[in-house]
Structure formats: C-alpha cells, structure tokens
Amino acid sequence: MKIDQFRVDPGHAVELAERSTRSADGFDGDKAAGQQEAVRLIGRLGELQQVLYAGATHKLLIVLQAMDAAGKDGTIRAVFTGVNPQGTRVTSFKRPTDLELAHDYLWRVHQHAPAAGEIAIFNRSHYEDVLVVRVHGLVAEERWKRRYEHIAAFERMLADEGTTIVKLFLHISKEEQAVRFRERLADPTKRWKFRAGDLDERKRWDDYQRAYEAAIEATSTPWAPWYVVPADRNWYRNLVVSQILVDTLEALDLRYPDPETGLDGLKVI
Ligand code: AMP
Ligand code: MG
C-alpha cells in the first residue's frame, strides 16, 4: 500500500469532505487479507522499534488527532501491541489544568516530546489549541490565528533537533460517529467513554471539520506531514497507520549500534 495517497502535500488546500473515510485507493473489499497484512506490519513495527531503542539516536513523535469515537485509543491499542513498552510513551492531552492554563499552550507539550531512542505517541496534542479552542472561542481569534505559525515553528525545531514527526488525522464520517456513539451508550463496557457533552460537540461537527482543515493545511510540512487516514473501518485504519509508521521508520535507515571493540574471543566463564 502506498502511503503518499494519504499524505497532505504542503501548501495544498484540504477538503475533508472530498477525502474518503473508507478507503482512498479502491482497496475496499478484502478484509481478511488486510488484517493479515496489518499483523505483518505491526510485527515489523516492533522490530524497527527495537533498533530505534538500541540505537538511541533517532526520536519518533506520533500525533493522533480525530473527532470523538474515531478510534484514537483503538489505534494505539492495536498498532502498538508489538512494541516494547520500554522506549514507548503515550501522553493523553486532556483539558488543561489551572497550572497548564497559567502557562503558554506549548509548555505542557514540549516535556513529553520523545527522547533519543523513544517513540512518543500524543493522544490529542497541541493541535487542540487550534481545534477545540477555536471552535469554542476559548481564546480570542487573533490569538489562536497566530498559533499555526508557532506550531509549525515548534515542530520545525523538534525536527531540526532530530525528531521525526508523523501526524495522523483519523477521518470518520458523521454517520459512523453516530453508530459508535450508540454502541457506547448501549454497551456497559463502553459507556464509560461516553460523556453527554460529546453530543454538544457533535452538533459542531462542521465547525470542527473546518478547524481541522485549517490546521492540517497550515501545518503539513515536509518535516512534519499530516496523513488523513480513512477510519470508518478499524481494520483498514490499522492497516494504513501501521504502513505509515513502518515506511517512516524504514526511511530512517536504523541500525544497531556498533558493539564495544575487543569482544571477539572473549569467553564467558
Ligand atoms: P478524551 O480524549 O475523550 O479523554 O477527551 C479529552 C478532552 O479534553 C477533549 O474534549 C478535548 O477537546 C479536551 N482538550 C484537550 N486539550 C485541550 C485544550 N488544549 N483546551 C481545551 N480542551 C482540551
Ligand atoms: Mg471522549
């Protein structure tokens, strides 16, 4: 599967309504084959992470953004089953605390950026500061408008200092969100995920789509590209995400570090 079909070219307009929430390449039918391929890729991701960790030079940051119930948690659970928890960190960004709000909006984010050898996964991110904040007018427009530039510059700095950045927008349809909300309400093991407020956010669906388009358009760069991942079907989403991550890590040409010299001929007694 070619991942460039999902990548947003820098400087290009983004119209989410024109991007499929099911598949982008007509690879539509074969769920069994798709699942099998995802299993292979997820295994490969584990191998690559092992080398990333051992090499301790590269850093990988994965940003996950999506509408409610689009599958951020499910993606993390499914795609990272093969990676070693040592060397991987997930940070979920919730509504900022008073302390966080007393600082600039990147303050709480930067400290969770990956160290050398690490994969950091952001479950929501600094993008909330141009998404929910814009949709609800939590700060004045002249403030959030400047943030696209700050964010691009922040990511540029991370990239210049050795961080590979992959940003994933899990793209679901409004109809699929309704299906998943109903499931959450009906299933006692899923209800905990549902908040009545989710329905208020759903009413602002179009505003969120516009905010996502603006954010993705303004910040998809060669060093921190956005991918729009068709996410109405979990198996397809997992396939696309695992392929994007494997391709990204393979492009880094990761290697195990050279061992200490003088180990040849050593006997363990
Ligand atoms: P969840 O991902 O379902 O646990 O929900 C986390 C909630 O925190 C979402 O409603 C987000 O919109 C909200 N949130 C995350 N970051 C921010 C932020 N910077 N400002 C306001 N709300 C935020
Ligand atoms: Mg939620």
PDB file of N, CA and C and ligand atoms in Angstrom, residues 68 72 93-96 108 123-125 128-129 132-133 138 193 195 198 201 208, ligand 1:
ATOM      1  N   ASP A  68     -14.387  12.767  18.138  1.00  0.00           N
ATOM      2  CA  ASP A  68     -14.703  11.759  19.155  1.00  0.00           C
ATOM      3  C   ASP A  68     -15.108  10.442  18.502  1.00  0.00           C
ATOM      4  N   LYS A  72      -8.893   6.802  18.273  1.00  0.00           N
ATOM      5  CA  LYS A  72      -7.526   7.086  18.705  1.00  0.00           C
ATOM      6  C   LYS A  72      -7.043   6.004  19.684  1.00  0.00           C
ATOM      7  N   PHE A  93      -3.625  14.145  26.108  1.00  0.00           N
ATOM      8  CA  PHE A  93      -3.827  15.546  26.485  1.00  0.00           C
ATOM      9  C   PHE A  93      -5.301  15.817  26.715  1.00  0.00           C
ATOM     10  N   LYS A  94      -5.602  16.133  27.952  1.00  0.00           N
ATOM     11  CA  LYS A  94      -6.985  16.424  28.368  1.00  0.00           C
ATOM     12  C   LYS A  94      -7.168  17.926  28.461  1.00  0.00           C
ATOM     13  N   ARG A  95      -8.315  18.336  28.984  1.00  0.00           N
ATOM     14  CA  ARG A  95      -8.488  19.776  29.230  1.00  0.00           C
ATOM     15  C   ARG A  95      -7.380  20.260  30.141  1.00  0.00           C
ATOM     16  N   PRO A  96      -6.759  21.362  29.793  1.00  0.00           N
ATOM     17  CA  PRO A  96      -5.614  21.840  30.580  1.00  0.00           C
ATOM     18  C   PRO A  96      -6.002  22.123  32.040  1.00  0.00           C
ATOM     19  N   ARG A 108       3.044  22.497  28.302  1.00  0.00           N
ATOM     20  CA  ARG A 108       2.759  21.139  28.778  1.00  0.00           C
ATOM     21  C   ARG A 108       3.121  20.071  27.742  1.00  0.00           C
ATOM     22  N   ASN A 123      -1.866  11.334  22.219  1.00  0.00           N
ATOM     23  CA  ASN A 123      -3.292  11.087  22.063  1.00  0.00           C
ATOM     24  C   ASN A 123      -3.982  12.437  22.313  1.00  0.00           C
ATOM     25  N   ARG A 124      -4.317  13.144  21.244  1.00  0.00           N
ATOM     26  CA  ARG A 124      -4.557  14.586  21.233  1.00  0.00           C
ATOM     27  C   ARG A 124      -3.226  15.281  21.503  1.00  0.00           C
ATOM     28  N   SER A 125      -3.211  16.592  21.337  1.00  0.00           N
ATOM     29  CA  SER A 125      -1.902  17.246  21.291  1.00  0.00           C
ATOM     30  C   SER A 125      -2.058  18.765  21.363  1.00  0.00           C
ATOM     31  N   GLU A 128      -5.086  20.664  19.781  1.00  0.00           N
ATOM     32  CA  GLU A 128      -6.330  21.052  20.445  1.00  0.00           C
ATOM     33  C   GLU A 128      -6.402  22.574  20.621  1.00  0.00           C
ATOM     34  N   ASP A 129      -5.242  23.203  20.681  1.00  0.00           N
ATOM     35  CA  ASP A 129      -5.200  24.643  20.914  1.00  0.00           C
ATOM     36  C   ASP A 129      -5.548  25.465  19.678  1.00  0.00           C
ATOM     37  N   VAL A 132     -10.404  22.603  19.458  1.00  0.00           N
ATOM     38  CA  VAL A 132     -11.458  22.895  20.431  1.00  0.00           C
ATOM     39  C   VAL A 132     -11.417  24.362  20.850  1.00  0.00           C
ATOM     40  N   VAL A 133     -10.212  24.892  20.950  1.00  0.00           N
ATOM     41  CA  VAL A 133     -10.059  26.284  21.378  1.00  0.00           C
ATOM     42  C   VAL A 133     -10.651  27.243  20.349  1.00  0.00           C
ATOM     43  N   LEU A 138     -12.249  29.718  22.947  1.00  0.00           N
ATOM     44  CA  LEU A 138     -11.690  29.757  24.309  1.00  0.00           C
ATOM     45  C   LEU A 138     -10.625  30.838  24.461  1.00  0.00           C
ATOM     46  N   LYS A 193     -16.811   5.631  28.260  1.00  0.00           N
ATOM     47  CA  LYS A 193     -16.173   6.546  27.306  1.00  0.00           C
ATOM     48  C   LYS A 193     -17.088   7.685  26.887  1.00  0.00           C
ATOM     49  N   ARG A 195     -19.577  10.816  27.181  1.00  0.00           N
ATOM     50  CA  ARG A 195     -19.990  11.944  28.025  1.00  0.00           C
ATOM     51  C   ARG A 195     -21.132  12.639  27.303  1.00  0.00           C
ATOM     52  N   ASP A 198     -20.388  14.983  24.632  1.00  0.00           N
ATOM     53  CA  ASP A 198     -19.974  14.541  23.295  1.00  0.00           C
ATOM     54  C   ASP A 198     -21.030  14.896  22.251  1.00  0.00           C
ATOM     55  N   GLU A 201     -20.605  18.471  21.183  1.00  0.00           N
ATOM     56  CA  GLU A 201     -19.502  18.588  20.219  1.00  0.00           C
ATOM     57  C   GLU A 201     -19.951  18.120  18.843  1.00  0.00           C
ATOM     58  N   TYR A 208     -15.831  21.827  13.512  1.00  0.00           N
ATOM     59  CA  TYR A 208     -14.608  21.044  13.753  1.00  0.00           C
ATOM     60  C   TYR A 208     -13.936  20.645  12.445  1.00  0.00           C
TER      61      TYR A 208
HETATM   62  P1  AMP B   1     -10.881  12.447  25.719  1.00  0.00           P
HETATM   63  O1  AMP B   1      -9.842  12.410  24.632  1.00  0.00           O
HETATM   64  O2  AMP B   1     -12.190  11.840  25.302  1.00  0.00           O
HETATM   65  O3  AMP B   1     -10.383  11.901  27.007  1.00  0.00           O
HETATM   66  O4  AMP B   1     -11.255  13.983  25.982  1.00  0.00           O
HETATM   67  C1  AMP B   1     -10.300  14.924  26.296  1.00  0.00           C
HETATM   68  C2  AMP B   1     -10.963  16.276  26.207  1.00  0.00           C
HETATM   69  O5  AMP B   1     -10.005  17.259  26.514  1.00  0.00           O
HETATM   70  C3  AMP B   1     -11.496  16.605  24.824  1.00  0.00           C
HETATM   71  O6  AMP B   1     -12.791  17.087  24.927  1.00  0.00           O
HETATM   72  C4  AMP B   1     -10.553  17.673  24.338  1.00  0.00           C
HETATM   73  O7  AMP B   1     -11.139  18.564  23.438  1.00  0.00           O
HETATM   74  C5  AMP B   1     -10.152  18.334  25.633  1.00  0.00           C
HETATM   75  N1  AMP B   1      -8.888  19.069  25.479  1.00  0.00           N
HETATM   76  C6  AMP B   1      -7.680  18.578  25.162  1.00  0.00           C
HETATM   77  N2  AMP B   1      -6.772  19.571  25.035  1.00  0.00           N
HETATM   78  C7  AMP B   1      -7.442  20.732  25.263  1.00  0.00           C
HETATM   79  C8  AMP B   1      -7.076  22.090  25.253  1.00  0.00           C
HETATM   80  N3  AMP B   1      -5.814  22.477  24.987  1.00  0.00           N
HETATM   81  N4  AMP B   1      -8.008  23.010  25.544  1.00  0.00           N
HETATM   82  C9  AMP B   1      -9.289  22.627  25.808  1.00  0.00           C
HETATM   83  N5  AMP B   1      -9.713  21.360  25.826  1.00  0.00           N
HETATM   84  C10 AMP B   1      -8.790  20.414  25.552  1.00  0.00           C
END
